[in-house]
PDB file of C-alpha atoms in Angstrom:
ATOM      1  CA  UNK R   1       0.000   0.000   0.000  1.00  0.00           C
ATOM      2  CA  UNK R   2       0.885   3.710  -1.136  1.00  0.00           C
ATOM      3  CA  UNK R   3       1.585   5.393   2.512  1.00  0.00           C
ATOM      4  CA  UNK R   4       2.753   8.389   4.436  1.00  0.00           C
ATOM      5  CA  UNK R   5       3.986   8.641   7.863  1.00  0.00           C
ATOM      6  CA  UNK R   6       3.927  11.167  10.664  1.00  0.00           C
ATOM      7  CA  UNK R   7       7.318  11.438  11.838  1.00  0.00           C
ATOM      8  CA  UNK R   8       8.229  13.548  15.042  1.00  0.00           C
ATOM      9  CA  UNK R   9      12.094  12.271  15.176  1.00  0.00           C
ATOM     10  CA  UNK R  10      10.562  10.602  18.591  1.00  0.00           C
ATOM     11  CA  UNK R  11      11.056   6.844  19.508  1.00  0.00           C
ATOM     12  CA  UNK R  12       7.376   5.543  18.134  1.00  0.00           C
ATOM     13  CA  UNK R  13       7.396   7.816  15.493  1.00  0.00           C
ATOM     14  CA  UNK R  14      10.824   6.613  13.819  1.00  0.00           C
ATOM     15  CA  UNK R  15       9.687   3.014  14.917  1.00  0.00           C
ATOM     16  CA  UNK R  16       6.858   3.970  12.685  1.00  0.00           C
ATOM     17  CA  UNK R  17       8.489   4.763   9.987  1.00  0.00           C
ATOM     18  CA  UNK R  18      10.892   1.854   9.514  1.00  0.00           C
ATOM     19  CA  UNK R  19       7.788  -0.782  10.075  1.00  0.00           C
ATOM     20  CA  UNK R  20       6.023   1.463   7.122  1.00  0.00           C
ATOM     21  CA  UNK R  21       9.413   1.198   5.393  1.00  0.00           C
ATOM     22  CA  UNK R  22       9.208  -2.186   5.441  1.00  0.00           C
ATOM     23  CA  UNK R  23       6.046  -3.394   5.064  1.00  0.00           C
ATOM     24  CA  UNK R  24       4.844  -0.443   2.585  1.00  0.00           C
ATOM     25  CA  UNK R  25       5.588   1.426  -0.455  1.00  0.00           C
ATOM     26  CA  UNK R  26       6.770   4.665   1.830  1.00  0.00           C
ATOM     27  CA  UNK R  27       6.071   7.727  -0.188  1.00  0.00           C
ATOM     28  CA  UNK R  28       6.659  10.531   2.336  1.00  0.00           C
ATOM     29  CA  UNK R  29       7.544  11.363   5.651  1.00  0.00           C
ATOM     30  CA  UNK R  30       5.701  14.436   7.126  1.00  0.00           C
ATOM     31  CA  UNK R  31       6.580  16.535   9.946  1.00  0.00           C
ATOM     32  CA  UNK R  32       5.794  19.447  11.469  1.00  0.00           C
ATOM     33  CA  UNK R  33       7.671  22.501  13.357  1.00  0.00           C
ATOM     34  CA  UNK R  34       4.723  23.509  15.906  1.00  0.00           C
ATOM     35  CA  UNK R  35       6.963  25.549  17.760  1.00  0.00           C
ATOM     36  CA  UNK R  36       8.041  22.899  20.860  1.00  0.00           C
ATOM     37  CA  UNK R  37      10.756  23.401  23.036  1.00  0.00           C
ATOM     38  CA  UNK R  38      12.466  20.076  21.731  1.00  0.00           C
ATOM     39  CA  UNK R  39      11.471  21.150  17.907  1.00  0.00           C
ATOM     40  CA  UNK R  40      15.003  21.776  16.470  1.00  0.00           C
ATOM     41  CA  UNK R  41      16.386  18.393  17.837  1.00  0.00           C
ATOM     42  CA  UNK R  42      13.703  16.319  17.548  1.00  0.00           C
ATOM     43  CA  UNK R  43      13.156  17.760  13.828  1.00  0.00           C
ATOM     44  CA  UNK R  44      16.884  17.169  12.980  1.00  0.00           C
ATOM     45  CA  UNK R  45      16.564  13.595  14.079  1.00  0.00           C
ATOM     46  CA  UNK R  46      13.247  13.379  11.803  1.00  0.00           C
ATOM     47  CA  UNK R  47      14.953  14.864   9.019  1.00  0.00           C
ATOM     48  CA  UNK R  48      18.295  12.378   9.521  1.00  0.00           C
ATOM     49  CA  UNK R  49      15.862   9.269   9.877  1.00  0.00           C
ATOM     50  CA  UNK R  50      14.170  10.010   6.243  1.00  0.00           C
ATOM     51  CA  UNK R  51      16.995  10.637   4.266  1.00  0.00           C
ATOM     52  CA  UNK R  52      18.787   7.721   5.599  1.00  0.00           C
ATOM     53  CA  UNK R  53      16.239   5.491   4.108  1.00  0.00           C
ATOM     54  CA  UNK R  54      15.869   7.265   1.066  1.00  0.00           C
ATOM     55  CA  UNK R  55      12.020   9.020   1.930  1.00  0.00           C
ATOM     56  CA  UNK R  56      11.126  11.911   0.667  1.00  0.00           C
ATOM     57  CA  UNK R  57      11.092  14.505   3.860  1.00  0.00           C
ATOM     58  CA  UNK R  58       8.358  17.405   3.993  1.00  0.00           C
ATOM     59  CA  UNK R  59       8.827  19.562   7.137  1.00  0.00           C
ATOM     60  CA  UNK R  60       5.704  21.699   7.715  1.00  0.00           C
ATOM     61  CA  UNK R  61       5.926  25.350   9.157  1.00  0.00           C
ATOM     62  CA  UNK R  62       3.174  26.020  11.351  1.00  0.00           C
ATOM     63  CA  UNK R  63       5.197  27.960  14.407  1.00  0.00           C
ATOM     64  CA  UNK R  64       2.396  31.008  13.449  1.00  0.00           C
ATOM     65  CA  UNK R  65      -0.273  28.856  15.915  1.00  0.00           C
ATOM     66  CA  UNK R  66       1.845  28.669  18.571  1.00  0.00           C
ATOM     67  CA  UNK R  67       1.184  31.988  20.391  1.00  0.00           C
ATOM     68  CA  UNK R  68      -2.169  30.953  20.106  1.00  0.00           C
ATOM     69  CA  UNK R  69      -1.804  27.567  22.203  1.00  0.00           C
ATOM     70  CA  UNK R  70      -1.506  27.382  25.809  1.00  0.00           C
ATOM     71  CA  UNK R  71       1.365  24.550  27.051  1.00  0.00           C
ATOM     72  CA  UNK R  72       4.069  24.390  28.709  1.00  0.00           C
ATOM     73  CA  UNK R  73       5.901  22.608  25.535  1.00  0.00           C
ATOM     74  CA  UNK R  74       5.843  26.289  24.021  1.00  0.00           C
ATOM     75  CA  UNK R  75       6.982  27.799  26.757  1.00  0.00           C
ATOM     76  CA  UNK R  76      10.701  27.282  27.457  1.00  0.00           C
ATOM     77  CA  UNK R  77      12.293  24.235  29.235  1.00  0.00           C
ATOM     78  CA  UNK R  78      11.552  25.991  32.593  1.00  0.00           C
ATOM     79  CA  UNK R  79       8.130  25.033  32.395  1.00  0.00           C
ATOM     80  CA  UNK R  80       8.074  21.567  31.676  1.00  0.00           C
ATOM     81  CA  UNK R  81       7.553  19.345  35.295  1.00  0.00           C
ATOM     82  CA  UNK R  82      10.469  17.035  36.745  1.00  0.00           C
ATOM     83  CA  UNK R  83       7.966  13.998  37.469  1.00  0.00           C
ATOM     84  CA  UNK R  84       6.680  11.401  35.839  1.00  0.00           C
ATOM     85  CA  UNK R  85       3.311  10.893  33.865  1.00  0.00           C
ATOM     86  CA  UNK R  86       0.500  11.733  36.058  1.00  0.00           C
ATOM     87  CA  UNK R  87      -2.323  13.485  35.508  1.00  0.00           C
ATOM     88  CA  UNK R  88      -1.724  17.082  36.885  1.00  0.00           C
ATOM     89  CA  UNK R  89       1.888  16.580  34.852  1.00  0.00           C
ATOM     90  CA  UNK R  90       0.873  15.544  31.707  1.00  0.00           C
ATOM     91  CA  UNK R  91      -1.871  18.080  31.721  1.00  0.00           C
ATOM     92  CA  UNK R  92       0.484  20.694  31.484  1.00  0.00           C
ATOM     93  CA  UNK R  93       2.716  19.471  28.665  1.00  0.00           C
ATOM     94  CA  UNK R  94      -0.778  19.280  26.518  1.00  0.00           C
ATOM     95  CA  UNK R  95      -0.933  21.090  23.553  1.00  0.00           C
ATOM     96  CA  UNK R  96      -3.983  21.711  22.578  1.00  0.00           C
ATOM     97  CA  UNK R  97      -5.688  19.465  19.553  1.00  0.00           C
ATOM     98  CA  UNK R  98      -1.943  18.654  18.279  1.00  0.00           C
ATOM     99  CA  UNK R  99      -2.967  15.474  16.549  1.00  0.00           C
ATOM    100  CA  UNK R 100      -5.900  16.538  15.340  1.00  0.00           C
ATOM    101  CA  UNK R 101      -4.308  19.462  13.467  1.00  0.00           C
ATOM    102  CA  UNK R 102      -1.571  17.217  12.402  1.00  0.00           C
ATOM    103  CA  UNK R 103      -3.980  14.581  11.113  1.00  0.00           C
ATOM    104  CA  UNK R 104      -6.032  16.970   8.689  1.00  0.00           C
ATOM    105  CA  UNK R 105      -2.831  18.058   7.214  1.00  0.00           C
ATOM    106  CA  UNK R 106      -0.920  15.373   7.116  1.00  0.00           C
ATOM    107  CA  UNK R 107      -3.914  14.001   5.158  1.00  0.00           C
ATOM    108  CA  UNK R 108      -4.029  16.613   2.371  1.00  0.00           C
ATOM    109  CA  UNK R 109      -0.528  16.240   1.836  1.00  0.00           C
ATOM    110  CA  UNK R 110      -0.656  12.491   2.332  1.00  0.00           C
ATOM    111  CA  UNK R 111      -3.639  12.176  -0.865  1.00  0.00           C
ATOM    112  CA  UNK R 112      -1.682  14.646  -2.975  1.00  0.00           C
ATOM    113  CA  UNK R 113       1.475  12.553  -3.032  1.00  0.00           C
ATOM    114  CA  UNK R 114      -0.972   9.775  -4.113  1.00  0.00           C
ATOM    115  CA  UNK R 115      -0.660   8.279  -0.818  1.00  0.00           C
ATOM    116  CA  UNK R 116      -4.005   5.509   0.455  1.00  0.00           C
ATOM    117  CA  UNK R 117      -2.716   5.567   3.824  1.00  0.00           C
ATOM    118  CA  UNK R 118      -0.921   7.613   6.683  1.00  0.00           C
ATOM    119  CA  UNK R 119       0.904   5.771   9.778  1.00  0.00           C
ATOM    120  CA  UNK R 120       0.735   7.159  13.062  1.00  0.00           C
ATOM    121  CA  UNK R 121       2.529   6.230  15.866  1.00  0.00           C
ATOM    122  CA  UNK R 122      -0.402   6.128  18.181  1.00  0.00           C
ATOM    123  CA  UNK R 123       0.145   2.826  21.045  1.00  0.00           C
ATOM    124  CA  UNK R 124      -1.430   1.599  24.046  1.00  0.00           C
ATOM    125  CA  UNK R 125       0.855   3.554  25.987  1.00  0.00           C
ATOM    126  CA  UNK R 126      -0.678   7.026  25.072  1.00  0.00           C
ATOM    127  CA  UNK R 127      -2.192   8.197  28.089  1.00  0.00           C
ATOM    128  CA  UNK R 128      -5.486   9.378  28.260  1.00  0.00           C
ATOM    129  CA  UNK R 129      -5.312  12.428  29.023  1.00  0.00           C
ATOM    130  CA  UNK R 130      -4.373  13.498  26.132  1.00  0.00           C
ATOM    131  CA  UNK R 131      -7.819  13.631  24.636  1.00  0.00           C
ATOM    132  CA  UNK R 132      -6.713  13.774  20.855  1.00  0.00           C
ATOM    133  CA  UNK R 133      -4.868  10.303  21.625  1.00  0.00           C
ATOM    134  CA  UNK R 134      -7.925   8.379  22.955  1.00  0.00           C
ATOM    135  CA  UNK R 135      -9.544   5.712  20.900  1.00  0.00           C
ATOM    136  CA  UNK R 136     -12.841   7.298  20.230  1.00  0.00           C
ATOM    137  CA  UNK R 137     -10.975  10.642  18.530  1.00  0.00           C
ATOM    138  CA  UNK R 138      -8.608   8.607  16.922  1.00  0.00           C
ATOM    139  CA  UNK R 139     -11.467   6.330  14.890  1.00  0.00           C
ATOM    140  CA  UNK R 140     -13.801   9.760  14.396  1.00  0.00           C
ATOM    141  CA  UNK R 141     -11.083  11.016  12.762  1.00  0.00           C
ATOM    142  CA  UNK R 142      -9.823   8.442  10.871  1.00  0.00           C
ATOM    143  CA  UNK R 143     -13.838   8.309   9.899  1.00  0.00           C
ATOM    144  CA  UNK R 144     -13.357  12.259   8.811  1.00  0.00           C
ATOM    145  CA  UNK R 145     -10.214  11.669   7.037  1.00  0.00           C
ATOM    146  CA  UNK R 146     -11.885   8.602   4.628  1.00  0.00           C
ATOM    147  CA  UNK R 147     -15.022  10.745   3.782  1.00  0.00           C
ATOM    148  CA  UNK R 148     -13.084  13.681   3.352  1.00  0.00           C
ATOM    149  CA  UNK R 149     -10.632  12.583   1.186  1.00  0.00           C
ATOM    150  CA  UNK R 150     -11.107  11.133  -2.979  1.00  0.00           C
ATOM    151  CA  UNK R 151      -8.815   8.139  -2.005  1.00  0.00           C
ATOM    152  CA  UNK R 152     -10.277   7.497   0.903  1.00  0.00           C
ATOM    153  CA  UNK R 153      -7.372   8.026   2.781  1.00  0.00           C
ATOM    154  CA  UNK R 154      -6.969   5.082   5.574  1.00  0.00           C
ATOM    155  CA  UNK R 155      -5.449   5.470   9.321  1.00  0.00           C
ATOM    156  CA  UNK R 156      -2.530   3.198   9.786  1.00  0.00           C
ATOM    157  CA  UNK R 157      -1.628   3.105  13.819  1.00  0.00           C
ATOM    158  CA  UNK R 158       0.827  -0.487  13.958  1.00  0.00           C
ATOM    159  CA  UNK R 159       1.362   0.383  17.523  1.00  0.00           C
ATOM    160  CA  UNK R 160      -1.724   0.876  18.742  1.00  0.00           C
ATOM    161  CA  UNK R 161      -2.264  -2.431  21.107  1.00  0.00           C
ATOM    162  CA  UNK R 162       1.671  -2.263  21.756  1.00  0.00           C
ATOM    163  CA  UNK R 163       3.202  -0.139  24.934  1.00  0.00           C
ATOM    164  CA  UNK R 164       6.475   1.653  24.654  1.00  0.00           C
ATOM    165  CA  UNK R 165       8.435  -0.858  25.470  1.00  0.00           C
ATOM    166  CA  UNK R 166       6.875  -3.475  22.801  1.00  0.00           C
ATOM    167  CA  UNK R 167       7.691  -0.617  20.505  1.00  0.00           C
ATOM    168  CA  UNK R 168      10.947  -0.322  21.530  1.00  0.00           C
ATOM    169  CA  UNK R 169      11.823  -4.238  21.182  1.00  0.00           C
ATOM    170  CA  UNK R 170       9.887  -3.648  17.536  1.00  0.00           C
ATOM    171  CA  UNK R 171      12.398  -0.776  16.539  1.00  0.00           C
ATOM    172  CA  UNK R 172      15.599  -3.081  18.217  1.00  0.00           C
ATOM    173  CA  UNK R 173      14.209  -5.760  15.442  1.00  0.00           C
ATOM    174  CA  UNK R 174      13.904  -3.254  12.228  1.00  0.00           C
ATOM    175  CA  UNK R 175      17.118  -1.685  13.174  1.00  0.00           C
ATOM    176  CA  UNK R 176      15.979   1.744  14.374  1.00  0.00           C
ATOM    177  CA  UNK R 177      18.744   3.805  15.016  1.00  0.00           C
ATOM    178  CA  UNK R 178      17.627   4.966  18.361  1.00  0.00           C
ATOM    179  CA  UNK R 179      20.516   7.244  18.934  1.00  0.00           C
ATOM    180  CA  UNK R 180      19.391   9.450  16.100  1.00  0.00           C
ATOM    181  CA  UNK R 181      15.609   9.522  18.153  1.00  0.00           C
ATOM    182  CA  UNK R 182      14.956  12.897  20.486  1.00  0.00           C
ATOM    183  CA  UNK R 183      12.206  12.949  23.354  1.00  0.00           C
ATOM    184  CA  UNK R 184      13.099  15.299  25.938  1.00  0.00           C
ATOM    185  CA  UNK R 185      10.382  17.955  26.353  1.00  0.00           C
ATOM    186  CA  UNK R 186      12.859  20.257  27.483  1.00  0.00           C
ATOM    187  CA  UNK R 187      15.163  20.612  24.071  1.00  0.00           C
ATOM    188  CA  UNK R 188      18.537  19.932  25.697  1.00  0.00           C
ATOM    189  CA  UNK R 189      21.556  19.070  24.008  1.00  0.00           C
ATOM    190  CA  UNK R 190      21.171  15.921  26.377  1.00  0.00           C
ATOM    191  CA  UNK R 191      17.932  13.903  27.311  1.00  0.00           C
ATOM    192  CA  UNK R 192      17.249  15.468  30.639  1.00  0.00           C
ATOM    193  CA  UNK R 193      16.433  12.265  32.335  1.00  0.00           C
ATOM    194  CA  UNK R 194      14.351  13.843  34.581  1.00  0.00           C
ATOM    195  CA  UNK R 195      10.630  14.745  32.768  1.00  0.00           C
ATOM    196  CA  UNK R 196       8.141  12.273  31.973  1.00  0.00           C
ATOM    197  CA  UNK R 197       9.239  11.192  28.437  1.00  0.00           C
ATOM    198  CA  UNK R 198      12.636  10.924  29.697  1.00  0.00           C
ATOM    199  CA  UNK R 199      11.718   8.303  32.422  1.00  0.00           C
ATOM    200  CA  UNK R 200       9.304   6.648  30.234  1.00  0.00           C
ATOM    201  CA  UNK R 201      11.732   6.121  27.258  1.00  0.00           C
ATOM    202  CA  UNK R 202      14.398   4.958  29.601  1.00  0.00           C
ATOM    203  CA  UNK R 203      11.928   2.621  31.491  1.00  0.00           C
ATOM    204  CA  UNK R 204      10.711   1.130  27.530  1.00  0.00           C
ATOM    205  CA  UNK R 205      14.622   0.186  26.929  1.00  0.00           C
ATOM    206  CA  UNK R 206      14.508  -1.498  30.304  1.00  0.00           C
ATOM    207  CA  UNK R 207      11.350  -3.543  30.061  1.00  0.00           C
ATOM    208  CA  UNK R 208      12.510  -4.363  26.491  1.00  0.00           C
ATOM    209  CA  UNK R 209      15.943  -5.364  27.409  1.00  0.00           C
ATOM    210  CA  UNK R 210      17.380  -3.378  24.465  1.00  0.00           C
ATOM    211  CA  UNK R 211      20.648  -1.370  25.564  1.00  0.00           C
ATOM    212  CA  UNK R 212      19.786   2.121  25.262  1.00  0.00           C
ATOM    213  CA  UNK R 213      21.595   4.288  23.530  1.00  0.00           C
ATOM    214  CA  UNK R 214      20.875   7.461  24.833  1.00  0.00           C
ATOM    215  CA  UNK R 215      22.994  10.007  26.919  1.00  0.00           C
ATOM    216  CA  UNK R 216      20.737  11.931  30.017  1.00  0.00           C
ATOM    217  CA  UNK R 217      22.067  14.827  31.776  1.00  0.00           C
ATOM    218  CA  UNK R 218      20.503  12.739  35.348  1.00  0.00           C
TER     219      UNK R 218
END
């Protein structure tokens, strides 16, 4: 099948991207520059992990929305909590309809490259309160995306009854370069090792038993 994937330069995303490498004809890798405190990074990563296997890279501009969202992801590392993912935490580091915004583009561009389907990293792991990574959002919009689209654009998520560290023993198998992945909310040179997607990406190498490859400040 013809697809696209949604590539942050994160861990799931870049898993995502390799499986769709592999098991699809891969016709372009979409990302988008929102304006996060980790966007340079993370986006170089995204950018690295596309070329290497040859997929066309489209890096979307859309920085003009962020004074317009309220999270602590667009406001400087200073803001972003040193704990892990609970709810009063993660509600902070929300940014506002993210995925949904990223879907309905993603899937313009995705049918204009004559892509059928777009891959999104979306797992078992995502926690729910993030309300545009819950189940019942996820298959409205994959619902909007088919009836709004000539091609009837599908919703690929290969992750999505897999936790982090299933994904992690998944991207160990394809080969995933995980050195070249970025997840640190705060944008450091380093992973910080001490927000919430530093813990939990440490914790998914663990539980997987892959080495992991990345260097943390703590």
């Amino acid at each position: 099948m013809k697809t696209a994937v949604l590539l942050s330069g994160g861990l799931d995303s870049t898993t995502a991207l390799h499986w769709a490498h592999r098991h699809h004809e891969l016709l372009c890798a979409i990302s988008f520059n929102y304006g996060s405190n980790h966007a340079a990074r993370e986006l170089a990563c995204a950018r690295r992990q596309a070329e290497a296997l040859g997929v066309p890279y489209r890096e979307i501009d859309i920085t003009c929305l962020a004074p317009h969202l309220k999270s602590a992801l667009l406001s400087g590392a200073d803001a972003i909590p040193d704990a892990d993912y609970a709810p009063e935490n993660l509600a902070q580091t929300v940014v506002p309809f993210r995925n949904g915004m990223f879907l309905a583009i993603a899937a313009g561009i995705a049918e204009s490259c004559g892509a059928e389907a777009l891959v999104i990293a979306a797992h078992a792991g995502d926690h729910t309160i993030y309300p545009d990574c819950r189940e019942d959002f996820m298959q409205a919009m994959a619902e909007a995306i088919r009836l709004g689209t000539y091609a009837g654009v599908q919703i690929l998520r290969p992750f999505i009854r897999a936790d982090k560290a299933q994904i992690v023993a998944c991207g160990a198998e394809l080969g995933v370069p995980f050195e070249h992945t970025y997840s640190c909310y705060r944008g450091g040179e380093k992973h910080c090792g001490r927000c919430a997607t530093c813990r939990e990406r440490r914790e998914a190498f663990l539980a997987a038993g892959v080495p992991d490859p990345t260097v943390y400040e703590s």
